[in-house]
Structures are given as C-alpha cells and as structure tokens.
Amino acid sequence: MSQIPEHVVVVGAGLGGLRTVEQLRSRGHTGRITLIGAEVHPPYDRPPLSKQILNGTWEPAKATFRDLEGLAELDVTTVFGKRAVGLDGTTVQLEDGTAVSGDVVVLATGVTARTLPGQPAGVVTLRTLDDAIALRGAFDSLSSLLIVGAGFIGAEVACAAHARGVQVTVLEALPVPVERALGREVGALAARLFTEGGIDLRCDTRITRFVDERTVELSDGSTLGADLVLVGIGSLPDVDWLASSGFDTTNGVACDASGRVVGTSGVWALGDIASWWDESRGRHHRNEHWTTTVDQSSIVASDILGTEPPAATVPYVWSDQFGMKVQTFGRTDLADEVAQLHGTGMDGGPVKGTVVGYFAGGVLVGVVGFGAPAKLVRYRAMIAEGAARDAVLAQSDAGSAVGG
Ligand SMILES: Cc1cc2nc3c(=O)[nH]c(=O)nc-3n(C[C@H](O)[C@H](O)[C@H](O)COP(=O)(O)OP(=O)(O)OC[C@H]3O[C@@H](n4cnc5c(N)ncnc54)[C@H](O)[C@@H]3O)c2cc1C
C-alpha cells in the first residue's frame, strides 16, 4: 500500500487492539480509527486476572487499560459489545447486521480457552474479566478445587486458591508441567514449585471423561472430585468468524513478518490470533504472550503508516507463581541442550534462584529464571547477539554443572 490509509478499523479491543490504536496515534496518524470489541468492557489487561484479581490484591477495575474517557483522548470511535462475524475485503460485518468499512483492517481478536470433549457447563475456564470475577467469588465457598492442566494459568490459579485455604489438586497429562515450552528437566523444576507449594500435583494423568461437573474419570478407571473443576489446557485462536475470508488459519491467521495477512492487501493481524513469519524458525509461529503482542502492535502501526519499524526485540514471557517470578527470554523451544547457569535447582537445591540457559548448535537461544530477575536480564543481550556457549558459561556462577 503506497498511500497512508484514512480510516483504520481494529477488530478486538484487548491488548493488541488498543496498543495498535495508541501506536497509530503516537506515530502521527490523524485519520479515523474504529475499535470493535465483542466484550462490553473497555480494554483491560489479562495477566492480572490470574494474579492480582484472583488473589484479591486488585479490584477488577484496576485491570482496565483505558476507560471511555481515556479512549476519547485517542479520538477513537468505539463499538463495544458487538462481535465481528465476517470480513469481506476491508469491510467488517457485525453480529447485529451492521458493517464497518475501513481503508485497512487490523485483526486482534485473540484466543478462546480450550475445553475438553464433553465438558459440562459448570466446569470453568479463565480467559476473561468476567471469568476471573466469578472464580474469585467462588473461592469464598470452596473447600477443594481440581485444576486440569499444569501450565502457567493452572499454576497461578492453584497459588491463588491455595492462599485462600482451598485444597488444590492439579492434573497434568505430560510427565512434567510446561514440558513443551521448557523441556523435561526444567519442567521438573516447575513440578517442584507445585509440590513444595502445597499443591497435590499428579503428572502423567489423563482424564477419560467427566462423570459430572464436579467429578472426572481418569485413565486408570478411578474417579476424582472437587467442589469446582477448572480446565486450563491452553487456548484456540478465535478464527471461526474468518472462515469465509479464505485466509490460511491453520494455526491462527498466517501473516508475514510485519503482520500483513498472507494473500491480502490492507489486512493485518497481531497478538494471540496471529501466526507471524519467524525468520529464526523458518516458519510461521504463533505466540500467546503479552510482550510479543505489544511489540507486534508497533510493527503493525509502523507498517500501516510507512514509518520506521521498531528495532527487533528478544521475546519475553513471565508468570507469577509460588512467591516468585518465572521468566523466560528468547526461544527456548529451539534448544538442543540446556545448562544450569545460576543456582542449584537442577542438582536438587532450591528452585528459587535457578537460571537455565538454552542452546542450539552451541549458541544461546533462550534462558529461564525462577525468582532470579537480576541474574536473568544480563542474558537478554547475549541472546540477541547469539553468544557462544563458552562466553555464556563464563558469565554464569555454575558453568560446570551442565545438563543434557
Ligand atoms: C488469565 C491470563 C493470564 C495471562 N498471564 C500472562 C502472563 O503472565 N504473561 C504473559 O506474557 N502473557 C499472559 N497472558 C497472555 C496475554 O494476556 C495475551 O497474550 C494478550 O492478552 C494477547 O492480546 P490480544 O490482543 O491478542 O488478545 P486479547 O487481549 O485476548 O484481546 C482480544 C479481544 O478480542 C475480542 N474478540 C474476540 N473475538 C472477537 C470478535 N469476533 N469480534 C470482536 N471482538 C472479538 C475479545 O473479547 C478480546 O477482548 C495471560 C492471559 C490470560 C487469559
């Protein structure tokens, strides 16, 4: 597109949608912007839903990024409480039969929580502000909670419930939590966080069916029940409404490295719904992380306006669990080797303070830290420059303790 568009329509009023609007304005766009959101709430932040809101340290309103007054400062037309149900070129069809046409469209509709086959209506998930408010309220009357899935959301909900005196059991189908993202050895450290934190974690445990909304049957034929069951097994890109668009939605909406939807002109996608071309992986890759979404919003805004794109960043993810920050820089999934850089968690010592490096072909591609933010941050630049293993180990406290 050679001309700067006059009217930008952004679909999805969450983190990615709002940040794109803010980036367009801060980069000098003076034309019209319309922000469409399925929820009635103004844009809000999701990480606090499973942290501060669930543990009661924040009232729900504090998660709001911008109220209607704040949105008015951006001079944006808002259409909230209306779901987009179709896209024809750069015209967005809404569920009430109306349509909004833009010169360009940005898709930022995120994901929905994955559910299990036959999941009863009384079994809960956590994705939205309303989910978090309902779950927090339910804690008052619970004595036991069964969580399916030991990922970051499962861990954070387990912490909040345990702190409220609820007896928590977590079921994980894989041998250790977060194995796909962090590998078996570091997953074992994550498992220790659960068990040392007072959670009954059962790995290698599969559900065969729901007996009712409070009881599951396991693959060994036994049953397990609790006052409430929460399923936290990941999410699915919200692409159903794009079914007739002809986009490649195999794993979210396929985009180039600037967020332009493949095979279109005038449509961009970002955030959890988008699968951007990732040169370092040599394929499209979809991230479901806060910082990636924010980074992508400035790339999309600069691409729409033809301004200088921001410098590349190192991916960053965090989770707050069991009294510490679990943080990751880089692309741990690319690694063929891990090495303990700080602490002694991999030798049976405390998990807190442990930092692990991830290497591919002898080059640092990622790090993960458990309650060690100051130590972790020094490796961000080394990941960006592709530092060699020896140079990384020379920076570390525990270079000799290498895992395979
Ligand atoms: C409980 C929770 C905790 C999290 N904690 C962390 C964390 O600690 N660290 C981290 O890195 N990431 C975390 N994340 C992930 C992070 O919040 C997401 O990566 C981020 O919100 C993605 O932004 P997005 O704009 O793509 O999607 P969202 O923020 O989900 O926004 C999408 C919006 O689009 C709307 N929408 C959907 N379909 C339509 C439609 N058809 N029409 C109109 N609107 C539609 C939705 O209602 C939603 O408001 C967490 C997520 C959750 C749910």
Coordinates of C-alpha atoms and ligand atoms in Angstrom, one line a residue:
M1 CA 0.0 0.0 0.0
S2 CA 1.6 3.3 -1.1
Q3 CA -1.0 5.7 0.4
I4 CA -1.5 6.3 4.1
P5 CA -5.0 5.0 4.9
E6 CA -7.5 7.4 6.3
H7 CA -9.8 5.0 8.2
V8 CA -8.2 2.1 10.2
V9 CA -10.7 -0.4 11.6
V10 CA -9.3 -2.5 14.5
V11 CA -11.2 -5.7 15.5
G12 CA -10.6 -6.9 19.0
A13 CA -10.4 -4.4 21.9
G14 CA -7.9 -6.2 24.0
L15 CA -4.2 -5.6 24.5
G16 CA -3.2 -5.9 20.8
G17 CA -6.1 -3.8 19.5
L18 CA -5.7 -1.0 22.0
R19 CA -1.9 -0.9 21.7
T20 CA -2.3 -0.6 17.9
V21 CA -4.6 2.3 18.2
E22 CA -2.1 4.0 20.7
Q23 CA 0.8 3.3 18.3
L24 CA -1.0 4.7 15.3
R25 CA -1.8 8.0 17.2
S26 CA 1.7 8.3 18.7
R27 CA 3.2 7.8 15.2
G28 CA 1.1 10.7 13.9
H29 CA -2.0 9.1 12.4
T30 CA -4.7 11.8 12.3
G31 CA -7.3 9.9 10.3
R32 CA -10.3 7.9 11.7
I33 CA -9.9 4.9 13.8
T34 CA -12.7 2.5 14.8
L35 CA -12.1 -0.1 17.6
I36 CA -14.6 -3.0 17.7
G37 CA -14.8 -5.3 20.7
A38 CA -17.1 -8.3 21.5
E39 CA -17.0 -7.6 25.2
V40 CA -18.9 -4.7 26.9
H41 CA -15.8 -3.8 28.9
P42 CA -13.4 -1.2 27.8
P43 CA -9.9 -2.8 27.0
Y44 CA -8.4 -4.5 30.0
D45 CA -5.2 -6.4 30.9
R46 CA -5.3 -10.2 31.2
P47 CA -2.2 -11.1 33.2
P48 CA -3.7 -9.6 36.4
L49 CA -6.8 -11.8 36.0
S50 CA -5.0 -14.9 37.3
K51 CA -2.7 -12.9 39.6
Q52 CA -3.8 -9.7 41.4
I53 CA -7.5 -10.0 40.8
L54 CA -7.7 -13.7 41.7
N55 CA -5.6 -13.2 44.9
G56 CA -7.7 -10.2 45.8
T57 CA -5.0 -7.5 45.9
W58 CA -6.7 -5.6 43.0
E59 CA -10.3 -4.7 42.4
P60 CA -11.3 -5.7 38.9
A61 CA -11.5 -2.0 37.7
K62 CA -7.7 -1.7 38.2
A63 CA -7.1 -4.0 35.2
T64 CA -8.7 -1.5 32.8
F65 CA -6.2 -0.1 30.4
R66 CA -8.3 2.9 29.4
D67 CA -11.8 3.8 30.4
L68 CA -14.2 5.6 27.9
E69 CA -12.7 9.0 28.9
G70 CA -9.2 7.6 28.2
L71 CA -10.3 6.2 24.9
A72 CA -11.8 9.6 23.9
E73 CA -8.4 11.1 24.3
L74 CA -7.3 8.8 21.5
D75 CA -10.1 10.1 19.3
V76 CA -11.2 6.6 18.5
T77 CA -14.8 5.5 17.7
T78 CA -15.6 2.5 19.9
V79 CA -18.1 -0.2 19.1
F80 CA -18.2 -2.5 22.2
G81 CA -20.4 -5.4 23.0
K82 CA -20.7 -6.4 19.3
R83 CA -18.9 -9.4 17.8
A84 CA -17.5 -9.3 14.3
V85 CA -18.9 -12.2 12.4
G86 CA -17.4 -11.8 8.9
L87 CA -14.8 -9.9 6.9
D88 CA -15.2 -9.1 3.2
G89 CA -12.1 -7.3 1.9
T90 CA -11.8 -4.4 4.4
T91 CA -15.4 -4.4 5.5
V92 CA -16.2 -5.9 8.9
Q93 CA -19.7 -7.4 9.4
L94 CA -21.0 -7.3 12.9
E95 CA -23.5 -9.6 14.7
D96 CA -26.3 -7.0 14.7
G97 CA -26.3 -6.9 10.8
T98 CA -24.4 -3.6 10.6
A99 CA -21.0 -3.3 8.9
V100 CA -17.9 -1.1 9.3
S101 CA -15.7 -0.4 6.3
G102 CA -12.1 0.8 6.6
D103 CA -9.3 1.5 4.3
V104 CA -7.4 -1.1 6.2
V105 CA -8.3 -3.6 8.9
V106 CA -6.3 -4.9 11.9
L107 CA -7.4 -8.2 13.4
A108 CA -6.6 -8.6 17.1
T109 CA -9.3 -11.0 18.4
G110 CA -7.1 -13.2 20.5
V111 CA -8.0 -16.7 21.5
T112 CA -10.6 -18.6 23.5
A113 CA -9.9 -21.1 26.3
R114 CA -9.7 -24.7 25.1
T115 CA -12.2 -27.1 26.5
L116 CA -12.3 -30.9 26.8
P117 CA -14.8 -33.1 24.9
G118 CA -18.0 -33.4 26.9
Q119 CA -17.0 -30.6 29.3
P120 CA -20.1 -29.8 31.4
A121 CA -21.3 -26.2 31.6
G122 CA -20.4 -26.0 35.4
V123 CA -16.7 -26.7 34.7
V124 CA -14.9 -23.3 34.4
T125 CA -12.1 -21.8 32.4
L126 CA -10.2 -18.5 32.8
R127 CA -9.8 -16.1 29.9
T128 CA -12.0 -13.0 30.6
L129 CA -12.5 -10.4 33.3
D130 CA -16.0 -11.9 33.9
D131 CA -14.4 -15.4 34.3
A132 CA -11.9 -14.0 36.9
I133 CA -14.6 -12.2 38.9
A134 CA -16.7 -15.3 39.0
L135 CA -13.8 -17.5 40.0
R136 CA -12.7 -15.1 42.8
G137 CA -16.2 -15.1 44.1
A138 CA -16.4 -18.9 44.0
F139 CA -13.3 -19.2 46.2
D140 CA -15.4 -18.0 49.2
S141 CA -17.4 -21.2 49.2
L142 CA -14.9 -23.7 48.0
S143 CA -13.0 -26.2 50.1
S144 CA -11.5 -28.1 47.2
L145 CA -10.5 -27.2 43.6
L146 CA -9.5 -29.6 40.8
I147 CA -7.4 -28.0 38.0
V148 CA -6.8 -29.8 34.7
G149 CA -3.5 -28.6 33.2
A150 CA -0.3 -27.5 35.0
G151 CA 0.6 -24.6 32.7
F152 CA 1.1 -21.1 33.8
I153 CA -2.6 -20.4 34.3
G154 CA -3.1 -23.6 36.2
A155 CA -0.1 -22.7 38.4
E156 CA -1.3 -19.2 39.1
V157 CA -4.9 -20.3 39.9
A158 CA -3.5 -23.0 42.1
C159 CA -1.5 -20.4 44.0
A160 CA -4.4 -18.0 44.5
A161 CA -6.8 -20.8 45.6
H162 CA -4.2 -22.4 48.0
A163 CA -3.6 -19.0 49.6
R164 CA -7.3 -18.8 50.3
G165 CA -7.2 -22.1 52.1
V166 CA -8.6 -24.2 49.3
Q167 CA -7.3 -27.7 48.9
V168 CA -5.9 -27.9 45.3
T169 CA -5.3 -30.9 43.1
V170 CA -3.7 -30.4 39.6
L171 CA -3.8 -33.0 36.9
E172 CA -1.2 -32.9 34.1
A173 CA -1.2 -35.3 31.1
L174 CA 2.5 -34.9 30.5
P175 CA 5.3 -36.3 32.7
V176 CA 6.1 -32.7 34.0
P177 CA 4.4 -29.3 33.6
V178 CA 5.3 -26.9 30.8
E179 CA 7.4 -29.7 29.1
R180 CA 6.6 -28.5 25.6
A181 CA 7.9 -25.0 26.2
L182 CA 10.7 -25.6 28.6
G183 CA 11.7 -29.2 28.3
R184 CA 11.8 -32.2 30.7
E185 CA 14.5 -31.0 33.1
V186 CA 13.2 -27.5 33.6
G187 CA 9.6 -28.9 33.7
A188 CA 10.8 -31.0 36.7
L189 CA 11.7 -27.7 38.5
A190 CA 8.2 -26.3 37.7
A191 CA 6.7 -29.5 39.2
R192 CA 8.7 -28.9 42.4
L193 CA 7.1 -25.4 42.7
F194 CA 3.7 -27.1 42.8
T195 CA 4.6 -29.8 45.3
E196 CA 6.7 -27.7 47.5
G197 CA 4.0 -25.1 47.4
G198 CA 1.4 -27.5 49.0
I199 CA -0.4 -28.5 45.8
D200 CA -1.3 -32.1 45.0
L201 CA 0.2 -32.4 41.5
R202 CA -0.5 -35.5 39.6
C203 CA 1.5 -35.8 36.3
D204 CA 1.1 -38.4 33.6
T205 CA -2.6 -38.4 34.5
R206 CA -5.2 -38.3 31.8
I207 CA -9.0 -37.7 32.0
T208 CA -11.1 -40.1 30.1
R209 CA -14.4 -38.3 30.8
F210 CA -16.4 -36.1 33.0
V211 CA -18.7 -38.1 35.3
D212 CA -20.5 -34.8 36.2
E213 CA -19.5 -31.2 36.6
R214 CA -17.5 -31.9 39.8
T215 CA -16.1 -35.3 39.0
V216 CA -13.7 -36.7 36.4
E217 CA -12.8 -40.3 35.5
L218 CA -9.1 -41.0 35.0
S219 CA -7.4 -43.4 32.5
D220 CA -6.8 -45.9 35.3
G221 CA -10.6 -46.1 35.9
S222 CA -10.6 -44.2 39.2
T223 CA -12.6 -41.0 39.8
L224 CA -11.7 -37.7 41.4
G225 CA -14.0 -35.0 42.5
A226 CA -13.8 -31.5 43.9
D227 CA -16.2 -28.6 44.7
L228 CA -15.2 -27.0 41.4
V229 CA -13.3 -28.1 38.3
L230 CA -11.2 -25.6 36.3
V231 CA -9.8 -26.6 32.9
G232 CA -6.6 -24.7 31.9
I233 CA -5.3 -26.6 28.9
G234 CA -4.3 -23.7 26.6
S235 CA -6.4 -21.9 24.0
L236 CA -7.6 -21.8 20.5
P237 CA -7.3 -18.9 18.0
D238 CA -10.6 -17.1 17.6
V239 CA -10.7 -17.6 13.8
D240 CA -14.2 -19.0 13.2
W241 CA -15.6 -15.6 12.2
L242 CA -13.0 -15.5 9.4
A243 CA -14.0 -18.9 7.9
S244 CA -15.2 -17.4 4.6
S245 CA -12.3 -15.0 4.2
G246 CA -10.0 -17.5 2.5
F247 CA -7.2 -16.8 4.9
D248 CA -4.7 -19.5 6.0
T249 CA -5.9 -20.1 9.6
T250 CA -4.2 -23.5 10.1
N251 CA -2.7 -22.2 13.3
G252 CA -4.1 -18.7 13.7
V253 CA -4.0 -16.2 10.9
A254 CA -0.9 -16.6 8.8
C255 CA 1.0 -13.2 8.4
D256 CA 4.3 -12.0 7.0
A257 CA 7.0 -10.7 9.4
S258 CA 5.2 -7.3 9.5
G259 CA 1.8 -8.7 10.4
R260 CA 0.3 -8.4 6.9
V261 CA -2.2 -11.3 6.4
V262 CA -0.8 -13.6 3.7
G263 CA -2.5 -13.2 0.4
T264 CA -4.3 -9.9 1.3
S265 CA -3.8 -6.3 0.8
G266 CA -5.0 -4.0 3.6
V267 CA -5.4 -6.6 6.4
W268 CA -3.0 -7.1 9.3
A269 CA -3.2 -9.4 12.3
L270 CA -1.4 -9.5 15.6
G271 CA -1.3 -10.9 19.1
D272 CA -2.6 -14.3 20.1
I273 CA -4.6 -14.8 16.9
A274 CA -1.7 -14.2 14.6
S275 CA 0.9 -16.6 13.3
W276 CA 3.7 -14.3 12.0
W277 CA 6.6 -15.4 9.8
D278 CA 9.6 -16.1 12.1
E279 CA 12.9 -16.0 10.2
S280 CA 14.8 -17.7 13.1
R281 CA 12.4 -20.6 12.9
G282 CA 12.0 -20.6 9.1
R283 CA 8.2 -20.9 9.5
H284 CA 5.1 -19.2 10.8
H285 CA 4.9 -19.1 14.6
R286 CA 2.1 -18.1 16.9
N287 CA 2.9 -16.6 20.4
E288 CA 0.4 -16.1 23.1
H289 CA 2.4 -13.7 25.2
W290 CA 1.9 -10.1 26.4
T291 CA 5.2 -8.6 25.3
T292 CA 5.1 -10.2 21.8
T293 CA 1.6 -8.6 21.3
V294 CA 2.9 -5.2 22.4
D295 CA 6.0 -5.5 20.1
Q296 CA 3.8 -6.5 17.2
S297 CA 1.4 -3.6 17.7
S298 CA 4.3 -1.1 17.0
I299 CA 5.4 -3.1 14.0
V300 CA 1.9 -3.2 12.5
A301 CA 1.3 0.6 13.2
S302 CA 4.6 1.5 11.5
D303 CA 3.9 -0.8 8.5
I304 CA 0.4 0.7 8.0
L305 CA 1.8 4.3 8.2
G306 CA 5.0 3.6 6.3
T307 CA 7.2 4.8 9.2
E308 CA 10.4 3.4 10.5
P309 CA 9.8 -0.1 12.1
P310 CA 11.0 -0.6 15.7
A311 CA 14.2 -2.5 16.4
A312 CA 13.8 -6.3 16.8
T313 CA 13.4 -7.4 20.4
V314 CA 14.1 -10.7 22.3
P315 CA 10.8 -12.4 23.2
Y316 CA 10.0 -12.2 26.9
V317 CA 7.4 -14.1 29.0
W318 CA 6.7 -14.1 32.7
S319 CA 4.4 -15.8 35.2
D320 CA 4.0 -15.0 38.9
Q321 CA 3.7 -18.2 40.9
F322 CA 4.6 -19.7 44.3
G323 CA 6.0 -16.3 45.5
M324 CA 8.4 -15.8 42.6
K325 CA 8.6 -14.6 39.0
V326 CA 9.2 -17.3 36.5
Q327 CA 10.7 -15.5 33.5
T328 CA 11.8 -16.5 30.0
F329 CA 13.8 -14.7 27.4
G330 CA 14.3 -15.9 23.8
R331 CA 13.1 -19.0 22.0
T332 CA 13.6 -22.0 24.4
D333 CA 11.8 -24.4 22.0
L334 CA 14.7 -24.2 19.5
A335 CA 17.3 -25.6 22.0
D336 CA 19.1 -28.9 21.7
E337 CA 20.9 -28.5 25.0
V338 CA 20.3 -26.9 28.4
A339 CA 22.8 -25.8 31.1
Q340 CA 22.3 -24.6 34.6
L341 CA 23.8 -21.1 34.8
H342 CA 22.9 -20.0 38.4
G343 CA 21.6 -21.7 41.5
T344 CA 21.4 -25.4 42.2
G345 CA 17.8 -26.4 41.4
M346 CA 18.8 -28.9 38.8
D347 CA 21.1 -30.6 41.4
G348 CA 18.2 -30.9 43.9
G349 CA 18.8 -27.5 45.6
P350 CA 16.2 -24.7 45.9
V351 CA 14.3 -23.9 42.7
K352 CA 14.3 -20.2 43.6
G353 CA 17.4 -18.6 42.2
T354 CA 18.0 -21.1 39.5
V355 CA 18.7 -19.8 35.9
V356 CA 18.9 -22.2 33.0
G357 CA 20.4 -21.5 29.6
Y358 CA 19.0 -23.0 26.3
F359 CA 21.5 -23.6 23.5
A360 CA 21.0 -24.6 19.8
G361 CA 24.2 -25.6 18.0
G362 CA 26.2 -24.1 20.8
V363 CA 24.6 -20.7 20.6
L364 CA 22.4 -19.2 23.4
V365 CA 18.7 -19.1 22.2
G366 CA 16.9 -18.6 25.5
V367 CA 17.1 -18.5 29.3
V368 CA 14.6 -19.2 32.0
G369 CA 14.8 -18.0 35.6
F370 CA 13.0 -18.9 38.8
G371 CA 12.9 -15.9 41.1
A372 CA 16.1 -14.6 39.7
P373 CA 15.2 -11.4 37.7
A374 CA 18.5 -9.6 38.2
K375 CA 20.6 -12.5 37.1
L376 CA 18.4 -13.3 34.1
V377 CA 18.4 -10.0 32.5
R378 CA 22.1 -10.0 31.6
Y379 CA 21.5 -12.8 29.1
R380 CA 19.0 -10.8 27.0
A381 CA 21.7 -9.1 25.0
M382 CA 23.6 -12.3 24.7
I383 CA 20.6 -14.0 23.1
A384 CA 20.2 -11.1 20.7
E385 CA 23.8 -11.4 19.6
G386 CA 23.8 -15.2 19.5
A387 CA 26.5 -15.6 22.1
A388 CA 28.5 -18.8 22.1
R389 CA 28.2 -21.4 24.9
D390 CA 31.6 -20.7 26.4
A391 CA 31.0 -17.0 26.6
V392 CA 27.7 -17.6 28.3
L393 CA 29.1 -20.1 30.8
A394 CA 31.9 -17.6 31.6
Q395 CA 29.1 -15.2 32.8
S396 CA 27.5 -17.8 34.9
D397 CA 28.0 -19.0 38.5
A398 CA 27.6 -22.6 37.7
G399 CA 29.2 -23.2 34.3
S400 CA 30.5 -26.6 35.2
A401 CA 27.0 -28.0 36.1
V402 CA 25.8 -28.8 32.6
G403 CA 22.6 -30.8 31.9
G404 CA 22.0 -32.6 28.6
Ligands
LIG1 C1 -5.6 -15.2 32.7 C2 -4.4 -14.9 31.8 C3 -3.2 -14.6 32.3 C4 -2.1 -14.3 31.5 N1 -0.9 -14.0 32.0 C5 0.1 -13.7 31.2 C6 1.4 -13.5 31.7 O1 1.7 -13.6 32.9 N2 2.5 -13.2 30.9 C7 2.3 -13.2 29.5 O2 3.2 -12.9 28.7 N3 1.0 -13.3 29.0 C8 0.0 -13.6 29.8 N4 -1.3 -13.8 29.2 C9 -1.4 -13.7 27.8 C10 -1.7 -12.3 27.3 O3 -2.7 -11.7 28.1 C11 -2.1 -12.3 25.9 O4 -1.0 -12.8 25.1 C12 -2.6 -11.0 25.3 O5 -3.7 -10.5 26.0 C13 -2.9 -11.1 23.8 O6 -3.5 -9.9 23.4 P1 -4.6 -10.0 22.2 O7 -4.9 -8.6 21.9 O8 -4.1 -10.8 21.1 O9 -5.8 -10.8 22.8 P2 -6.8 -10.3 23.9 O10 -6.1 -9.5 24.9 O11 -7.4 -11.6 24.4 O12 -7.9 -9.5 23.2 C14 -8.7 -10.0 22.2 C15 -10.1 -9.3 22.3 O13 -10.8 -9.5 21.1 C16 -12.2 -9.7 21.5 N5 -12.8 -10.5 20.4 C17 -12.7 -11.9 20.2 N6 -13.4 -12.2 19.1 C18 -14.0 -11.1 18.6 C19 -14.8 -10.8 17.5 N7 -15.2 -11.8 16.7 N8 -15.2 -9.5 17.3 C20 -14.8 -8.5 18.2 N9 -14.0 -8.8 19.2 C21 -13.6 -10.0 19.5 C22 -12.1 -10.5 22.8 O14 -13.3 -10.3 23.5 C23 -10.9 -9.7 23.5 O15 -11.3 -8.7 24.2 C24 -2.3 -14.2 30.1 C25 -3.6 -14.5 29.5 C26 -4.7 -14.8 30.4 C27 -6.0 -15.1 29.8

